[in-house]
Amino acid sequence: MAALRQLITKCVHTNQLMLSNRISFPQVRYISTTLKQMTERKHIQLTYRDEVAVIKIDSPNSKVNTLSREMFPEFTSALEEVSKNENCRGVVLISGKTSGFIAGADIKMIESCKTQDEIYQLSKMGQKIFFDMESSKKPIVSAIMGPCLGGGLEVALATHYRIAVNDNKTVVGLPEVKLGLLPGSGGTQRLPRLVSVPDALDMALTGKMVKAKKAKSLGLVDMLVEPLGPGVSSPENRTLEYLEDVAVQVTRRLAKDGVKQKKKALMRNLTDKAFEYQFVRNYVFNQVKSKIMGQTKGLYPAPLKILEVVKTGIEKGPEAGYEAEAKGFSELGMTSESKALINLFHGHTSCKKNRFGNPQIEAKNIGVLGAGLMGAGIASVSIDKGYNVILKDMSNAGLTRGFNQIAKTLKTAVKRKRFSQIQADQITSRLSPQLTFDKFDKLDMIIEAVFEDINIKHRVLKEVESITLPHCIFASNTSALPIGDIAKGSSRPEKVIGMHYFSPVEKMELLEIITTDVTSKDTIASAVQVGLKQGKVVIVVKDGPGFYTTRILSVASAELFNLFQEGVEPKEIDRASKAFGFPVGNATLLDEVGIDVASHIAEYLSKALGESASSRAGIPILRDLVKNGYTGRKAGKGVYIYEAGVKGSDRQVNPGFYEIINKYRLDAPASIKNDTETIQWRLASKFINEAVLCLQEGIVASPTEGDIGAVFGLGFPPMKGGPFKFVDLYGAGKIVDRLKSFEQVYGASFKPCDLLADYAKDSSKKFYSS
């Protein structure tokens, strides 16, 4: 979606359509205003500052505020109370928490709905509440500090004036598309009227979060206030109090002078006029639709529905727009894609918590061994989050390369205004590149990212253990070598753990932590804490060949080479796997990982896992590719040829790759037609089966961690929710049938594991309860 804004900002837009009092809403019972309910509010605090009512949103026992079924009656009763209060001239909406305004609607409200009509009524309820706010004769001002997302932004859009704190933590956005939904309480209709249509589409179609300063320039926020520093209370509390004071003053002014409409810029007026023409609107929306289809392959229904609903509101007016929004919201809420993405959201939230508790000693000083691509990446995400890091390498050339990588990452972050140059310099000051083990006796954790050789890792481990503190943890970034084997070279095996990062470390969110039978709980807790602070989503798996992610990827990759042998074109494999939902084609992924790396792992795992991770001639093919220097993208040649300016499907297959494959060429069995569907399922079924086998063997702790690992580490299609959620949605029986059909042709490598076969026999068995 990054390119979407570039396209649509070249197109004309409008915000001329205004709400009409003639909009009709069905009678929805969403509030009871008995005195008892009004005086027993738990989520809402209503106070008065002279003639201004201050409604504070403060969900109990929660770090953030969410719009829930419990909150709505209290919210509406408070609004009704101030509406009837003749002494009240205006209203301020503000959070009672410094953590944020409103983080969105409670997803459980949607999950609890059993029918499309229930979701439709939920949307209509929100629309009615916010329309009543918008229609209020008394000015309502939103005072925003921290995240204001989803339903929270829809609340703010319905108010007459928006004030926001100008800091990095205050962001606004409509992330519903990431859950396979659309904004269901007026967001698709109000946002295009408040900001330009291209900006509204950019926010709604990508789910991007916009900082306060940018929101002001878009017209989404009317006023900014600067955060305060420390005083009698914390900076956050002082800023929130100051924000309330400013909002009350603004509300008094608006009550006195009225809410004045902003004057539009000349270009805005011109484009509004142009948008009155049907052919202009058709051009804009057809271009955006084409871009959506190109990027999503039609696998995500939400972006297309958002576009349709926004267009309806612009062309047919607000009443039709709100109705289309409610219907679209209810339709999307029942799709498998939305159920999968919502489940993934819950899993992501779960894996952002440390279920092992706090370690006895918090790690503050980290050593990273090896300044290569991975080591430099690990150092980069560590100093960025406040850790003091010693980056050690064996040569000045290696240190220079690693330091330049880190400097480039920081330069890009400054350019994108993630932080200032001064902040970047402060981050850099936490890095100490060096060639010696000097000051290693001050470290709390060492993460090694050296070559994948057990002897090298044992040597490094013994060197550092002789000079480090007793509590210092030794973490290996190995992608396949058993941590138990590495720990055999340690005098403190309980302090040895695996921390498997994914490349590029600065961008890939997953961290796979690997434990052995002797790894202490405190070591695990510390490793998870470090990973979370680095900004990672963390799964904790048991030790074993390939752990979880490398193992299931290797099994699927073995089948990739069987397809190559049968003469299936790499581009056809890429097209098929991307059409299934993988962001990168399987053949291209091999080049991205590195054929030399894949060869090294395949040699080991084919012995450790046997037939499931073996292909008929995969290892000889890999050896020949490496021997000829065809190691993938980094070498300029692998499966494909990589040339400057040539991207994606325009790349040509390497003729040298064909020469090697043809040496091992086999005809496909007579019963196999390698069409798109067959290619997809030969790869996907083995991937899914191996993932379930890992759960069966206790390698992965839960379906949740299995899905998070597969999606965020390996690119399993997010709209399918991960291998375990996909089994629930698609049906274990149908997947087992596909595996058995391939097993009859190709043998035991496709044999369904016992757990999957058991679920296939009983359709009531699910990996998730809902």
PDB file of C-alpha atoms in Angstrom, residues 79 86 94 167 176 211 248 260 275 322 332 344 369 383 405 418 476 507 537 547 576 590 602 608 642 690 715 729 768:
ATOM      1  CA  LEU A  79     -23.711  12.854  26.821  1.00  0.00           C
ATOM      2  CA  GLU A  86     -28.991  24.052  30.812  1.00  0.00           C
ATOM      3  CA  ILE A  94     -10.468  13.428  27.269  1.00  0.00           C
ATOM      4  CA  ASP A 167       4.688  14.288  20.461  1.00  0.00           C
ATOM      5  CA  GLU A 176      -9.530  -1.681  10.857  1.00  0.00           C
ATOM      6  CA  LYS A 211       1.483  11.686  14.058  1.00  0.00           C
ATOM      7  CA  VAL A 248     -11.691  23.752  28.459  1.00  0.00           C
ATOM      8  CA  LYS A 260     -16.334  28.349  12.427  1.00  0.00           C
ATOM      9  CA  PHE A 275     -14.840  15.918  -8.558  1.00  0.00           C
ATOM     10  CA  TYR A 322     -23.705   5.270   6.119  1.00  0.00           C
ATOM     11  CA  LEU A 332     -16.574  -8.236   6.320  1.00  0.00           C
ATOM     12  CA  LEU A 344      -3.592 -13.100  14.444  1.00  0.00           C
ATOM     13  CA  LEU A 369      29.788 -11.274  18.589  1.00  0.00           C
ATOM     14  CA  ILE A 383      21.004   0.420  20.964  1.00  0.00           C
ATOM     15  CA  GLN A 405      25.063  -0.721   8.332  1.00  0.00           C
ATOM     16  CA  ARG A 418      11.261   8.776  13.382  1.00  0.00           C
ATOM     17  CA  SER A 476      23.160 -18.100  20.015  1.00  0.00           C
ATOM     18  CA  LYS A 507      12.600  -4.996   9.728  1.00  0.00           C
ATOM     19  CA  VAL A 537       7.160 -10.361  18.822  1.00  0.00           C
ATOM     20  CA  PHE A 547      13.609 -25.640  15.954  1.00  0.00           C
ATOM     21  CA  ALA A 576       1.251 -19.870  -7.579  1.00  0.00           C
ATOM     22  CA  LEU A 590      15.312 -19.290  -1.906  1.00  0.00           C
ATOM     23  CA  ALA A 602      19.415 -28.873   4.106  1.00  0.00           C
ATOM     24  CA  ALA A 608      18.120 -35.111  11.343  1.00  0.00           C
ATOM     25  CA  TYR A 642      19.734  -9.834 -10.366  1.00  0.00           C
ATOM     26  CA  GLU A 690       5.054 -30.090   9.653  1.00  0.00           C
ATOM     27  CA  GLY A 715       5.411 -15.094   5.550  1.00  0.00           C
ATOM     28  CA  LEU A 729     -11.145 -22.402   8.939  1.00  0.00           C
ATOM     29  CA  TYR A 768      -8.839 -22.452  18.706  1.00  0.00           C
TER      30      TYR A 768
END
